[in-house]
Coordinates of C-alpha atoms and ligand atoms in Angstrom, one line a residue:
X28 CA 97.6 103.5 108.4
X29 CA 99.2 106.2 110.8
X30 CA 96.8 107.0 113.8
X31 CA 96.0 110.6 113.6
X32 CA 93.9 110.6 117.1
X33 CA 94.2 111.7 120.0
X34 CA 94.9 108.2 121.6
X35 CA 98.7 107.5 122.4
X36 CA 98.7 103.7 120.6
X37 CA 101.6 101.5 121.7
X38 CA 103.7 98.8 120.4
X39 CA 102.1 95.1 120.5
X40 CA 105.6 93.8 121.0
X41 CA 107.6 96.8 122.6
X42 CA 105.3 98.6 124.7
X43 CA 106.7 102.2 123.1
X44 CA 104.4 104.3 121.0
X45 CA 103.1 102.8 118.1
X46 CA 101.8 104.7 114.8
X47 CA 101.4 101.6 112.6
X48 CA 98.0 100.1 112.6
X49 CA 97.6 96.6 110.9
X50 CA 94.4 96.2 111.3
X51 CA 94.9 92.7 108.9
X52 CA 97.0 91.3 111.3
X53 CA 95.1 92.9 114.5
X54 CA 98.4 94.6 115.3
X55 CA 100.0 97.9 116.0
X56 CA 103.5 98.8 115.8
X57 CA 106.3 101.2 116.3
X58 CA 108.1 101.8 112.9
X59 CA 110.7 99.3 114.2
X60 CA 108.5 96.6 114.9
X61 CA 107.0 97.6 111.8
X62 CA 110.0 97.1 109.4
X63 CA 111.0 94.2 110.7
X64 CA 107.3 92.7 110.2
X65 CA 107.8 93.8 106.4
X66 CA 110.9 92.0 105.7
X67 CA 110.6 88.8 107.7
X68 CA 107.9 88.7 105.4
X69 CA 110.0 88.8 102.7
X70 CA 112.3 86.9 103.8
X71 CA 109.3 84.0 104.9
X72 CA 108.4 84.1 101.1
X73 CA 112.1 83.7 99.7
X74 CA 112.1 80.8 102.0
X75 CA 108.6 79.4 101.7
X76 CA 108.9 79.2 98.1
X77 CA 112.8 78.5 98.0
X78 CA 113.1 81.4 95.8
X79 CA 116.7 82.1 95.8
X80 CA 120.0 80.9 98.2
X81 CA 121.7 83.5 100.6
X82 CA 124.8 83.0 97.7
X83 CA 122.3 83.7 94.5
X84 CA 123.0 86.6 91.9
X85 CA 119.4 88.1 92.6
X86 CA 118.2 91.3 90.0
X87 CA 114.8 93.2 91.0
X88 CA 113.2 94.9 88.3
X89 CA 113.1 98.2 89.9
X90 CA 110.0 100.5 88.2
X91 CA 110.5 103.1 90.6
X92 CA 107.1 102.3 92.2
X93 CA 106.7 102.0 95.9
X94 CA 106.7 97.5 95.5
X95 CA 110.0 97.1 93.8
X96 CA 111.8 100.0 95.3
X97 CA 111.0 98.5 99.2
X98 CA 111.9 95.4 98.0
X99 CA 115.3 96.0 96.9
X100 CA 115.2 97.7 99.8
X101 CA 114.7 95.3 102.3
X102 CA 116.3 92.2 100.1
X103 CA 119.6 94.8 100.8
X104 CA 118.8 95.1 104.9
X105 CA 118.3 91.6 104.7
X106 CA 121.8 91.1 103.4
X107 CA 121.3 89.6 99.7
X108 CA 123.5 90.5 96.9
X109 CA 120.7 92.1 95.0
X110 CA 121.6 94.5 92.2
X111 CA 118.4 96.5 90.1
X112 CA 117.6 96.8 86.7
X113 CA 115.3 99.8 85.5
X114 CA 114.3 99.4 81.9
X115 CA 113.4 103.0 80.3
X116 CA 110.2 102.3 78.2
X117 CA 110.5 105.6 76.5
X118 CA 111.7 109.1 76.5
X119 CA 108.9 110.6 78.2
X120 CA 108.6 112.9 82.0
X121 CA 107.3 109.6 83.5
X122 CA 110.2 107.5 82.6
X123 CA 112.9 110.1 83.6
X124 CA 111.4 110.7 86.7
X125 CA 111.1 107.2 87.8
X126 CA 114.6 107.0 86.2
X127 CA 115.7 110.0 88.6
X128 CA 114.3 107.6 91.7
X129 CA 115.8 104.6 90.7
X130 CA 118.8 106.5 91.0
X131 CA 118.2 108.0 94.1
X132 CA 117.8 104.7 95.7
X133 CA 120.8 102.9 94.3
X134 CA 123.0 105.8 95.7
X135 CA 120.8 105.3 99.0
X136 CA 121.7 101.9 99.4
X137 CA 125.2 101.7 97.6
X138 CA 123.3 99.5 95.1
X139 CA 124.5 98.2 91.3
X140 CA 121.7 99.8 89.3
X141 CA 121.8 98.4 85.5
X142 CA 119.5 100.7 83.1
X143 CA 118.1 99.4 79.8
X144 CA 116.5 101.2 76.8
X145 CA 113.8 99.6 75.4
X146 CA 113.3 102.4 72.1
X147 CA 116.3 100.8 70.5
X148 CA 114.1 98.6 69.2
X149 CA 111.1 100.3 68.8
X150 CA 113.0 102.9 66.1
X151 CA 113.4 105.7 69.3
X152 CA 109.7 105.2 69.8
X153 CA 108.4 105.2 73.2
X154 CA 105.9 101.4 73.6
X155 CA 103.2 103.7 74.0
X156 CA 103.6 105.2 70.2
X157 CA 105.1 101.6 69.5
X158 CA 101.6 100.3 70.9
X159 CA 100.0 102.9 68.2
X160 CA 101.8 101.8 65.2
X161 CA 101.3 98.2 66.1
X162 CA 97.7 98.7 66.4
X163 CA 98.1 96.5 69.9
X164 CA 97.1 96.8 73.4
X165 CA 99.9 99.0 75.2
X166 CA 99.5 96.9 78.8
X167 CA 100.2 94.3 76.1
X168 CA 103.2 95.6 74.0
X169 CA 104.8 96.8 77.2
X170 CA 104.5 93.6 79.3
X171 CA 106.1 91.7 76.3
X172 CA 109.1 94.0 76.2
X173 CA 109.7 94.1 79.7
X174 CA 109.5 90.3 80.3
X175 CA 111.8 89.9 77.0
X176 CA 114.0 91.9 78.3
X177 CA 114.6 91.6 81.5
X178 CA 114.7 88.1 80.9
X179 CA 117.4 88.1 78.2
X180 CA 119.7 90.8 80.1
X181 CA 119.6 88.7 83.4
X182 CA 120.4 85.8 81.4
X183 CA 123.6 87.8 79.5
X184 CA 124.7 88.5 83.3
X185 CA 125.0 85.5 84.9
X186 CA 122.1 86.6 87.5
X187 CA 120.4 83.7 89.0
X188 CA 117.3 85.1 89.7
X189 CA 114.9 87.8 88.9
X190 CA 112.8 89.0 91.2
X191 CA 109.5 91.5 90.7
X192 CA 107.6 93.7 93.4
X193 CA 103.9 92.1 92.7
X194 CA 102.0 92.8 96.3
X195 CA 99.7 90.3 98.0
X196 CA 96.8 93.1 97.5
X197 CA 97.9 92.4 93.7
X198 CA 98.2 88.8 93.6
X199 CA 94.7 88.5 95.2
X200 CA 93.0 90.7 92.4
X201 CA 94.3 88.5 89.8
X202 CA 93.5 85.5 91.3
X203 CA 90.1 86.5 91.8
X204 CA 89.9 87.2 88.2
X205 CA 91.4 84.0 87.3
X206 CA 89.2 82.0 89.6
X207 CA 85.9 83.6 88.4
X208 CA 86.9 82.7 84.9
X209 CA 88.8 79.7 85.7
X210 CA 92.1 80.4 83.9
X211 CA 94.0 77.5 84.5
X212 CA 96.9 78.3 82.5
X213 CA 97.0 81.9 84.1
X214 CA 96.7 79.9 87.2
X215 CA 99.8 77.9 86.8
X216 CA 102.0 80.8 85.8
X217 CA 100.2 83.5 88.8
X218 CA 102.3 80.8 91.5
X219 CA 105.1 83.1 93.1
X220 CA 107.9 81.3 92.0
X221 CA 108.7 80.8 88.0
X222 CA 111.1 77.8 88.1
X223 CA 113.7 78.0 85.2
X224 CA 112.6 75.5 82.8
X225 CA 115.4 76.2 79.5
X226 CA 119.5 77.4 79.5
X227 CA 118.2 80.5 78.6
X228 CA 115.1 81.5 81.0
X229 CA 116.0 83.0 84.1
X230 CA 113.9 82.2 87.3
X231 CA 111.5 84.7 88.1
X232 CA 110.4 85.3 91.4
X233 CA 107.6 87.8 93.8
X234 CA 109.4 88.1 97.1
X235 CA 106.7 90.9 98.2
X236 CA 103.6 88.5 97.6
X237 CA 103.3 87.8 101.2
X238 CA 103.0 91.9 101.9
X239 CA 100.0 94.3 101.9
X240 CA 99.7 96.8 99.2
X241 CA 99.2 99.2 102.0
X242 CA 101.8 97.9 104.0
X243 CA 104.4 98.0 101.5
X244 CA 103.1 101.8 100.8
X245 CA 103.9 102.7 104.6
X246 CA 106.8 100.9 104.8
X247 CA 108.4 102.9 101.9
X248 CA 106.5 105.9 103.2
X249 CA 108.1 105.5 106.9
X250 CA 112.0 104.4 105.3
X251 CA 111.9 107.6 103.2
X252 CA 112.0 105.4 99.7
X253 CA 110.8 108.3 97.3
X254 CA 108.5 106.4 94.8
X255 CA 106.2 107.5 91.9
X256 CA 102.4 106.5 91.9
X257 CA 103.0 104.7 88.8
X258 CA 99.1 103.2 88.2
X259 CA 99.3 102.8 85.0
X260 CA 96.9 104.7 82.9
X261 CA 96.8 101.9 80.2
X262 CA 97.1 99.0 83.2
X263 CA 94.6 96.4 82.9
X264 CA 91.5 97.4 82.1
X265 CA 88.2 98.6 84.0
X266 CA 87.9 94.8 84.9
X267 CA 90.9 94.0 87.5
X268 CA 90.1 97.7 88.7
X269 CA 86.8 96.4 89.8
X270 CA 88.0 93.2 91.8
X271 CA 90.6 95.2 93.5
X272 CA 87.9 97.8 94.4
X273 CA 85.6 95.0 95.2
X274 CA 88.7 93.1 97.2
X275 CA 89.5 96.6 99.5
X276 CA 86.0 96.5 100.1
X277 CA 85.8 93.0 101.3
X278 CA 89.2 93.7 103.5
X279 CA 87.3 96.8 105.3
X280 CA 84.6 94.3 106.4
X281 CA 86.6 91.4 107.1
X282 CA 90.4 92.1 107.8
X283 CA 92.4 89.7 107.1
X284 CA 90.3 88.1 104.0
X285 CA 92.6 89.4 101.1
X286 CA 95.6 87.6 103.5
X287 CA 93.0 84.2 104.0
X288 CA 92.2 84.3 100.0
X289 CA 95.3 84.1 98.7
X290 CA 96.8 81.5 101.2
X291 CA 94.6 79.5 100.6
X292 CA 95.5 79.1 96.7
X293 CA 99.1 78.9 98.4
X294 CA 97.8 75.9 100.4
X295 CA 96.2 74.3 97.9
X296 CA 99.4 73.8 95.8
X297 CA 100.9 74.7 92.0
X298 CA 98.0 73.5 89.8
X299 CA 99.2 71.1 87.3
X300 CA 99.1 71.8 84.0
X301 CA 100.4 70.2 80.7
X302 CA 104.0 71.8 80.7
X303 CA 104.4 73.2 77.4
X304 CA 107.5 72.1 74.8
X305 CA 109.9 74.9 74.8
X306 CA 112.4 75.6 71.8
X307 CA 115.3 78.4 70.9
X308 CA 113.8 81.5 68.9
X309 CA 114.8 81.0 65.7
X310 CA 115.8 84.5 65.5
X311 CA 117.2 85.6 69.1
X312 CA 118.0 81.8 70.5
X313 CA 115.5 82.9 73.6
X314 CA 112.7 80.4 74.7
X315 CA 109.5 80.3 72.9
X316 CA 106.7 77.6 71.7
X317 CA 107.0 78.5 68.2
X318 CA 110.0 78.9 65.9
X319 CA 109.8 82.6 66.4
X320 CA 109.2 84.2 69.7
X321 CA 106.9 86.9 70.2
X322 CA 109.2 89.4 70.9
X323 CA 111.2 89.3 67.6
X324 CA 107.8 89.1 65.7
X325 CA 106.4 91.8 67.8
X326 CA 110.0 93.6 66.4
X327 CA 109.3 92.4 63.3
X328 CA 106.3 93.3 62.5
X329 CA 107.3 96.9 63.8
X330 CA 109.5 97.4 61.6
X331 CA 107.4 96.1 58.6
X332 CA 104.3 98.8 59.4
X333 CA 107.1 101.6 59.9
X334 CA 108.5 101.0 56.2
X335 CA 104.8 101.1 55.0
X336 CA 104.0 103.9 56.9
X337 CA 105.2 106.6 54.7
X338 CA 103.5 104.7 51.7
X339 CA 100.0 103.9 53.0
X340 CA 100.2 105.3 56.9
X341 CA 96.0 104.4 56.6
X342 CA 96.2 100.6 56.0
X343 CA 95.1 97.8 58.0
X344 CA 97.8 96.1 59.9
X345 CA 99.0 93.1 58.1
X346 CA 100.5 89.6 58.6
Ligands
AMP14 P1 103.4 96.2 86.9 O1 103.1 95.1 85.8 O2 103.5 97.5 86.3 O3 102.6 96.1 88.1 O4 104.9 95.8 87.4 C1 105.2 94.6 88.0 C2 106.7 94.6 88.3 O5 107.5 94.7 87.1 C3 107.2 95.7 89.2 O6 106.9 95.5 90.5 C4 108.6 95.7 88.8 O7 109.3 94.7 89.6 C5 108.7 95.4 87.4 N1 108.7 96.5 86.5 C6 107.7 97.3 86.1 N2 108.1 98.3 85.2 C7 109.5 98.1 85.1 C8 110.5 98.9 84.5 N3 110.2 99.9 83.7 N4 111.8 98.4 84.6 C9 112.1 97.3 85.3 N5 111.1 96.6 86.0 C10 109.8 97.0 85.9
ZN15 ZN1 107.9 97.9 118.9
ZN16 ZN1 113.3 85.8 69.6

């Protein structure tokens, strides 16, 4: 939070003016100070986790939010080779403004920016009118396409690594929903690291899960990183809305609990769960538990209800 009082604040470490207040970490900064507290964090979690080398092919799945914009941000000032890939999950203003951002920042930092188009196999369809036709959940549809695909073009371009902008703030919430229903699978898989377990699955890996929501915010806020607010208006569900309300709530009273919650799954260690038998699609040749993977059935199936649809556009979905 910038200080909008009166009161001159100063540096904790420096001593100059400070406008950065971390209440979290009972610190206050100057924007220097600041940054640097952002990325050593970063650059604590690459190591922490052993989430990539200083020689790995590293790809952030840039959304154009404020989390995966900093972060390919500060994975750049902290001197990895990381290049971005933006996947366009329709033609609508949303996407070609975030598109327009990504952009931005790739010319900003002299970055490689790859950009996917996820209608091609959605007929031109956007996921949200994909969503529709598929009578799924969009938060649902779209996760699946983005995973699939970001998964399969990192893996086509010999990149090591992928890594996503998923906040502390974030992490928290969905640990908190996992814990109060015990998910133990979603447990397993929430850990900040997703080792490669098959030729063809690509390491995926949450360098920002050590930052702040806030902190990230301020920190693309005070760089000048143009972002979009991307809250998605599908994301979720009412439910994880309500932890993370109840979560900043929590933070107000105690700072520095959101930071002591999640840490303390950290300490605890990876939960151990049956590891699962994984097998090439037989379809795509991508990783899956069954002989087909969800992607090419969710593909599938697509196409199926879209050559009905002229014939019997009412019918219940089928197969
Ligand atoms: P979300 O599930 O929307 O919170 O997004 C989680 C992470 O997925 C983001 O921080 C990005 O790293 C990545 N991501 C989301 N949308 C896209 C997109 N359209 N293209 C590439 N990466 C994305
Ligand atoms: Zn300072
Ligand atoms: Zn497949």
């Amino acid at each position: 939070m910038v200080n909008a009082g009166a009161t001159q604040m100063k540096c904790s470490i420096c001593r100059s003016t400070g406008n950065v207040r971390l209440p979290h970490f009972n610190l206050k900064l100057c924007n220097e100070h600041f940054f640097d507290l952002v990325e050593r964090r970063v650059e604590r979690a690459i190591l922490k986790f052993k989430m990539f080398e200083r020689t790995s092919r590293v790809l952030v799945a840039v959304s154009g939010g404020k989390d995966s914009l900093s972060l390919w941000y500060a994975l750049t000032k902290l001197g990895y080779a990381a290049d971005a890939l933006f996947i366009r999950l329709g033609d609508t203003s949303v996407v070609n403004a975030a598109h327009a951002l990504v952009q931005k920042a790739a010319a900003a930092l002299a970055g490689k920016l790859h950009v996917l188009d996820a209608t091609v196999y959605f007929n031109g369809a956007s996921v949200q009118d994909a969503a529709k036709i598929l009578r799924r959940p969009v938060c649902a549809v779209c996760g699946l396409t983005r995973r699939y695909l970001m998964n399969k073009f990192a893996c086509e371009h010999g990149y090591d690594v992928i890594a996503t902008g998923h906040n502390m703030t974030d992490e928290a919430t969905t640990l908190l929903g996992n814990l109060l229903h015990w998910q133990d699978g979603y447990l397993q898989r929430q850990w900040p690291v997703l080792p490669k377990t098959h030729t063809r699955f690509v390491a995926k890996v949450k360098p920002m899960a050590l930052n702040y929501e806030q902190d990230i915010k301020q920190y693309a806020t005070l760089r000048g990183i143009e972002h979009l607010d991307l809250s998605c208006p599908f994301a979720a569900g009412a439910t994880s809305r309500l932890y993370k309300r109840l979560l900043t709530e929590l933070e107000d009273e105690q700072p520095g609990v959101t930071a002591a919650f999640y840490l303390g799954y950290i300490r605890r260690g990876r939960l151990q769960t049956a590891s699962v038998q994984l097998q090439d699609c037989q379809q795509c040749g991508y990783p899956t538990t069954s002989a087909i993977c969800a992607f090419c059935r969710l593909v599938g199936q697509f196409s199926r209800l879209k050559q009905a649809a002229p014939r019997a556009p009412a019918r219940p979905e089928q197969g």
